[in-house]
Amino acid sequence: MVLAELGVVAGFAVIVLLFWSPLLAITCLRELFRWPTSWLVVNYLFIGGGIIAVQSLSYFAIMLLTAGTGTVTGSDAVGIVGGVIISNLFLPAAISLAAIRILPKRSYWTPTGDGFNGHIALGIGVIWYGVLTSVGFVLIGLALMFANLPM
């Protein structure tokens, strides 16, 4: 049974990373993925996968805090979806704020420079990530709900 859940999380991660990747065309966002190796694809999968893993753990925490270990009722479901949508914006926003504060001081990333402003690009990235993860969460939830309906 655990393999099925891990498969859903892996599919969710692949879809989010695939649909967020066009934002890498923005130079200042692409520069954020220079670490830990010199290959952009490896760094993107490593950092993006880590963020999505933390995001998935936050979903689990939200579900436990909202519904506990019992049966999920209608009001619990509303609380879970609301909590997940808030988490989908809060986690990437917190990571972005940390990046804006820490990385320029260490001369790792410069948000201002040639082309698109890094602050605006990061804001667009956070909002797009929130949309992708929220829509993905709802679609996976609906698919699981319909798959488990009695025949």
PDB file of C-alpha atoms in Angstrom:
ATOM      1  CA  MET A   1       0.000   0.000   0.000  1.00  0.00           C
ATOM      2  CA  VAL A   2       2.863   2.398   0.750  1.00  0.00           C
ATOM      3  CA  LEU A   3       4.184   2.038  -2.798  1.00  0.00           C
ATOM      4  CA  ALA A   4       0.885   3.345  -4.177  1.00  0.00           C
ATOM      5  CA  GLU A   5       1.090   6.470  -2.008  1.00  0.00           C
ATOM      6  CA  LEU A   6       4.727   7.023  -2.921  1.00  0.00           C
ATOM      7  CA  GLY A   7       3.781   6.619  -6.584  1.00  0.00           C
ATOM      8  CA  VAL A   8       1.158   9.354  -6.235  1.00  0.00           C
ATOM      9  CA  VAL A   9       3.689  11.674  -4.558  1.00  0.00           C
ATOM     10  CA  ALA A  10       6.294  10.902  -7.250  1.00  0.00           C
ATOM     11  CA  GLY A  11       3.753  11.584 -10.012  1.00  0.00           C
ATOM     12  CA  PHE A  12       2.774  14.830  -8.294  1.00  0.00           C
ATOM     13  CA  ALA A  13       6.449  15.855  -8.100  1.00  0.00           C
ATOM     14  CA  VAL A  14       7.095  15.066 -11.765  1.00  0.00           C
ATOM     15  CA  ILE A  15       4.059  17.055 -12.912  1.00  0.00           C
ATOM     16  CA  VAL A  16       4.894  20.093 -10.747  1.00  0.00           C
ATOM     17  CA  LEU A  17       8.550  20.103 -11.809  1.00  0.00           C
ATOM     18  CA  LEU A  18       7.612  19.673 -15.463  1.00  0.00           C
ATOM     19  CA  PHE A  19       5.082  22.512 -15.485  1.00  0.00           C
ATOM     20  CA  TRP A  20       7.287  24.860 -13.416  1.00  0.00           C
ATOM     21  CA  SER A  21      10.328  24.318 -15.656  1.00  0.00           C
ATOM     22  CA  PRO A  22       9.377  26.909 -18.338  1.00  0.00           C
ATOM     23  CA  LEU A  23      10.122  29.582 -15.728  1.00  0.00           C
ATOM     24  CA  LEU A  24      13.771  28.530 -15.981  1.00  0.00           C
ATOM     25  CA  ALA A  25      13.853  30.566 -19.182  1.00  0.00           C
ATOM     26  CA  ILE A  26      14.109  33.604 -16.881  1.00  0.00           C
ATOM     27  CA  THR A  27      17.832  34.030 -16.272  1.00  0.00           C
ATOM     28  CA  CYS A  28      17.608  35.209 -12.673  1.00  0.00           C
ATOM     29  CA  LEU A  29      15.498  32.158 -11.724  1.00  0.00           C
ATOM     30  CA  ARG A  30      17.830  29.802 -13.557  1.00  0.00           C
ATOM     31  CA  GLU A  31      20.736  31.254 -11.561  1.00  0.00           C
ATOM     32  CA  LEU A  32      19.127  30.015  -8.346  1.00  0.00           C
ATOM     33  CA  PHE A  33      19.831  26.443  -9.459  1.00  0.00           C
ATOM     34  CA  ARG A  34      23.640  26.741  -9.752  1.00  0.00           C
ATOM     35  CA  TRP A  35      24.230  24.715  -6.579  1.00  0.00           C
ATOM     36  CA  PRO A  36      25.114  21.890  -5.559  1.00  0.00           C
ATOM     37  CA  THR A  37      26.489  20.635  -8.900  1.00  0.00           C
ATOM     38  CA  SER A  38      27.358  22.380 -12.138  1.00  0.00           C
ATOM     39  CA  TRP A  39      24.452  20.753 -14.045  1.00  0.00           C
ATOM     40  CA  LEU A  40      21.201  22.690 -14.135  1.00  0.00           C
ATOM     41  CA  VAL A  41      18.941  19.653 -14.622  1.00  0.00           C
ATOM     42  CA  VAL A  42      20.432  17.770 -11.669  1.00  0.00           C
ATOM     43  CA  ASN A  43      20.234  20.837  -9.426  1.00  0.00           C
ATOM     44  CA  TYR A  44      16.655  21.555 -10.506  1.00  0.00           C
ATOM     45  CA  LEU A  45      15.545  17.996  -9.767  1.00  0.00           C
ATOM     46  CA  PHE A  46      17.427  17.925  -6.455  1.00  0.00           C
ATOM     47  CA  ILE A  47      16.236  21.296  -5.124  1.00  0.00           C
ATOM     48  CA  GLY A  48      12.738  21.043  -6.615  1.00  0.00           C
ATOM     49  CA  GLY A  49      12.335  17.481  -5.376  1.00  0.00           C
ATOM     50  CA  GLY A  50      13.402  18.572  -1.896  1.00  0.00           C
ATOM     51  CA  ILE A  51      10.875  21.397  -1.850  1.00  0.00           C
ATOM     52  CA  ILE A  52       8.101  19.074  -3.027  1.00  0.00           C
ATOM     53  CA  ALA A  53       9.076  16.467  -0.421  1.00  0.00           C
ATOM     54  CA  VAL A  54       8.750  19.088   2.333  1.00  0.00           C
ATOM     55  CA  GLN A  55       5.480  20.223   0.737  1.00  0.00           C
ATOM     56  CA  SER A  56       4.140  16.658   0.815  1.00  0.00           C
ATOM     57  CA  LEU A  57       5.075  16.340   4.485  1.00  0.00           C
ATOM     58  CA  SER A  58       3.195  19.574   5.174  1.00  0.00           C
ATOM     59  CA  TYR A  59       0.127  18.022   3.500  1.00  0.00           C
ATOM     60  CA  PHE A  60       0.399  15.061   5.839  1.00  0.00           C
ATOM     61  CA  ALA A  61       0.708  17.366   8.865  1.00  0.00           C
ATOM     62  CA  ILE A  62      -2.303  19.415   7.741  1.00  0.00           C
ATOM     63  CA  MET A  63      -4.393  16.286   7.327  1.00  0.00           C
ATOM     64  CA  LEU A  64      -3.410  14.986  10.758  1.00  0.00           C
ATOM     65  CA  LEU A  65      -4.037  18.324  12.451  1.00  0.00           C
ATOM     66  CA  THR A  66      -7.391  18.815  10.735  1.00  0.00           C
ATOM     67  CA  ALA A  67      -8.929  15.355  10.771  1.00  0.00           C
ATOM     68  CA  GLY A  68      -6.737  13.366  13.138  1.00  0.00           C
ATOM     69  CA  THR A  69      -6.625   9.670  12.409  1.00  0.00           C
ATOM     70  CA  GLY A  70     -10.376   9.184  12.084  1.00  0.00           C
ATOM     71  CA  THR A  71     -12.742   9.404   9.155  1.00  0.00           C
ATOM     72  CA  VAL A  72     -12.647  12.648   7.176  1.00  0.00           C
ATOM     73  CA  THR A  73     -15.981  14.496   7.240  1.00  0.00           C
ATOM     74  CA  GLY A  74     -17.114  17.278   4.928  1.00  0.00           C
ATOM     75  CA  SER A  75     -15.946  20.051   7.246  1.00  0.00           C
ATOM     76  CA  ASP A  76     -12.615  18.286   7.675  1.00  0.00           C
ATOM     77  CA  ALA A  77     -12.208  18.149   3.904  1.00  0.00           C
ATOM     78  CA  VAL A  78     -12.804  21.904   3.634  1.00  0.00           C
ATOM     79  CA  GLY A  79     -10.196  22.507   6.341  1.00  0.00           C
ATOM     80  CA  ILE A  80      -7.709  20.226   4.619  1.00  0.00           C
ATOM     81  CA  VAL A  81      -8.122  21.885   1.211  1.00  0.00           C
ATOM     82  CA  GLY A  82      -7.893  25.365   2.772  1.00  0.00           C
ATOM     83  CA  GLY A  83      -4.798  24.413   4.736  1.00  0.00           C
ATOM     84  CA  VAL A  84      -3.145  22.899   1.688  1.00  0.00           C
ATOM     85  CA  ILE A  85      -3.794  25.986  -0.439  1.00  0.00           C
ATOM     86  CA  ILE A  86      -2.323  28.209   2.289  1.00  0.00           C
ATOM     87  CA  SER A  87       0.655  25.845   2.565  1.00  0.00           C
ATOM     88  CA  ASN A  88       1.120  25.903  -1.209  1.00  0.00           C
ATOM     89  CA  LEU A  89       1.767  29.635  -1.042  1.00  0.00           C
ATOM     90  CA  PHE A  90       3.403  29.890   2.396  1.00  0.00           C
ATOM     91  CA  LEU A  91       6.204  27.348   1.939  1.00  0.00           C
ATOM     92  CA  PRO A  92       7.565  28.674  -1.391  1.00  0.00           C
ATOM     93  CA  ALA A  93       7.104  32.271  -0.181  1.00  0.00           C
ATOM     94  CA  ALA A  94       9.149  31.525   2.943  1.00  0.00           C
ATOM     95  CA  ILE A  95      11.874  29.853   0.870  1.00  0.00           C
ATOM     96  CA  SER A  96      11.879  32.801  -1.545  1.00  0.00           C
ATOM     97  CA  LEU A  97      12.164  35.335   1.270  1.00  0.00           C
ATOM     98  CA  ALA A  98      15.076  33.378   2.696  1.00  0.00           C
ATOM     99  CA  ALA A  99      16.700  33.319  -0.753  1.00  0.00           C
ATOM    100  CA  ILE A 100      16.228  37.075  -1.151  1.00  0.00           C
ATOM    101  CA  ARG A 101      17.779  37.738   2.276  1.00  0.00           C
ATOM    102  CA  ILE A 102      20.628  35.218   2.304  1.00  0.00           C
ATOM    103  CA  LEU A 103      21.859  34.585  -1.243  1.00  0.00           C
ATOM    104  CA  PRO A 104      22.721  38.185  -2.277  1.00  0.00           C
ATOM    105  CA  LYS A 105      24.698  38.693   0.952  1.00  0.00           C
ATOM    106  CA  ARG A 106      26.804  35.657   0.088  1.00  0.00           C
ATOM    107  CA  SER A 107      27.301  36.902  -3.500  1.00  0.00           C
ATOM    108  CA  TYR A 108      25.593  33.768  -4.760  1.00  0.00           C
ATOM    109  CA  TRP A 109      22.645  35.400  -6.520  1.00  0.00           C
ATOM    110  CA  THR A 110      21.940  38.934  -7.689  1.00  0.00           C
ATOM    111  CA  PRO A 111      18.212  39.663  -8.067  1.00  0.00           C
ATOM    112  CA  THR A 112      18.875  42.909  -9.926  1.00  0.00           C
ATOM    113  CA  GLY A 113      20.852  43.016 -13.117  1.00  0.00           C
ATOM    114  CA  ASP A 114      20.335  42.561 -16.816  1.00  0.00           C
ATOM    115  CA  GLY A 115      16.876  41.521 -17.885  1.00  0.00           C
ATOM    116  CA  PHE A 116      13.941  40.653 -15.665  1.00  0.00           C
ATOM    117  CA  ASN A 117      14.036  41.759 -11.999  1.00  0.00           C
ATOM    118  CA  GLY A 118      14.721  38.769  -9.738  1.00  0.00           C
ATOM    119  CA  HIS A 119      12.210  39.849  -7.102  1.00  0.00           C
ATOM    120  CA  ILE A 120       9.377  39.955  -9.625  1.00  0.00           C
ATOM    121  CA  ALA A 121      10.495  36.680 -11.223  1.00  0.00           C
ATOM    122  CA  LEU A 122      10.609  34.986  -7.827  1.00  0.00           C
ATOM    123  CA  GLY A 123       7.129  36.314  -7.031  1.00  0.00           C
ATOM    124  CA  ILE A 124       5.828  34.922 -10.323  1.00  0.00           C
ATOM    125  CA  GLY A 125       7.518  31.607  -9.530  1.00  0.00           C
ATOM    126  CA  VAL A 126       5.887  31.435  -6.080  1.00  0.00           C
ATOM    127  CA  ILE A 127       2.419  32.188  -7.440  1.00  0.00           C
ATOM    128  CA  TRP A 128       2.811  29.709 -10.312  1.00  0.00           C
ATOM    129  CA  TYR A 129       4.057  27.039  -7.873  1.00  0.00           C
ATOM    130  CA  GLY A 130       1.034  27.706  -5.648  1.00  0.00           C
ATOM    131  CA  VAL A 131      -1.342  27.365  -8.594  1.00  0.00           C
ATOM    132  CA  LEU A 132       0.324  24.171  -9.838  1.00  0.00           C
ATOM    133  CA  THR A 133       0.412  22.470  -6.463  1.00  0.00           C
ATOM    134  CA  SER A 134      -3.126  23.515  -5.524  1.00  0.00           C
ATOM    135  CA  VAL A 135      -4.637  22.335  -8.798  1.00  0.00           C
ATOM    136  CA  GLY A 136      -2.576  19.142  -8.642  1.00  0.00           C
ATOM    137  CA  PHE A 137      -3.677  18.430  -5.070  1.00  0.00           C
ATOM    138  CA  VAL A 138      -7.354  18.942  -5.919  1.00  0.00           C
ATOM    139  CA  LEU A 139      -7.134  16.801  -9.070  1.00  0.00           C
ATOM    140  CA  ILE A 140      -5.376  13.964  -7.247  1.00  0.00           C
ATOM    141  CA  GLY A 141      -7.949  14.207  -4.442  1.00  0.00           C
ATOM    142  CA  LEU A 142     -10.831  14.024  -6.916  1.00  0.00           C
ATOM    143  CA  ALA A 143      -9.245  11.091  -8.749  1.00  0.00           C
ATOM    144  CA  LEU A 144      -8.781   9.189  -5.479  1.00  0.00           C
ATOM    145  CA  MET A 145     -12.302  10.025  -4.392  1.00  0.00           C
ATOM    146  CA  PHE A 146     -13.850   8.736  -7.621  1.00  0.00           C
ATOM    147  CA  ALA A 147     -11.581   5.678  -7.618  1.00  0.00           C
ATOM    148  CA  ASN A 148     -12.825   4.736  -4.146  1.00  0.00           C
ATOM    149  CA  LEU A 149     -16.558   5.224  -4.738  1.00  0.00           C
ATOM    150  CA  PRO A 150     -18.593   2.073  -4.150  1.00  0.00           C
ATOM    151  CA  MET A 151     -19.795   0.323  -7.274  1.00  0.00           C
TER     152      MET A 151
END
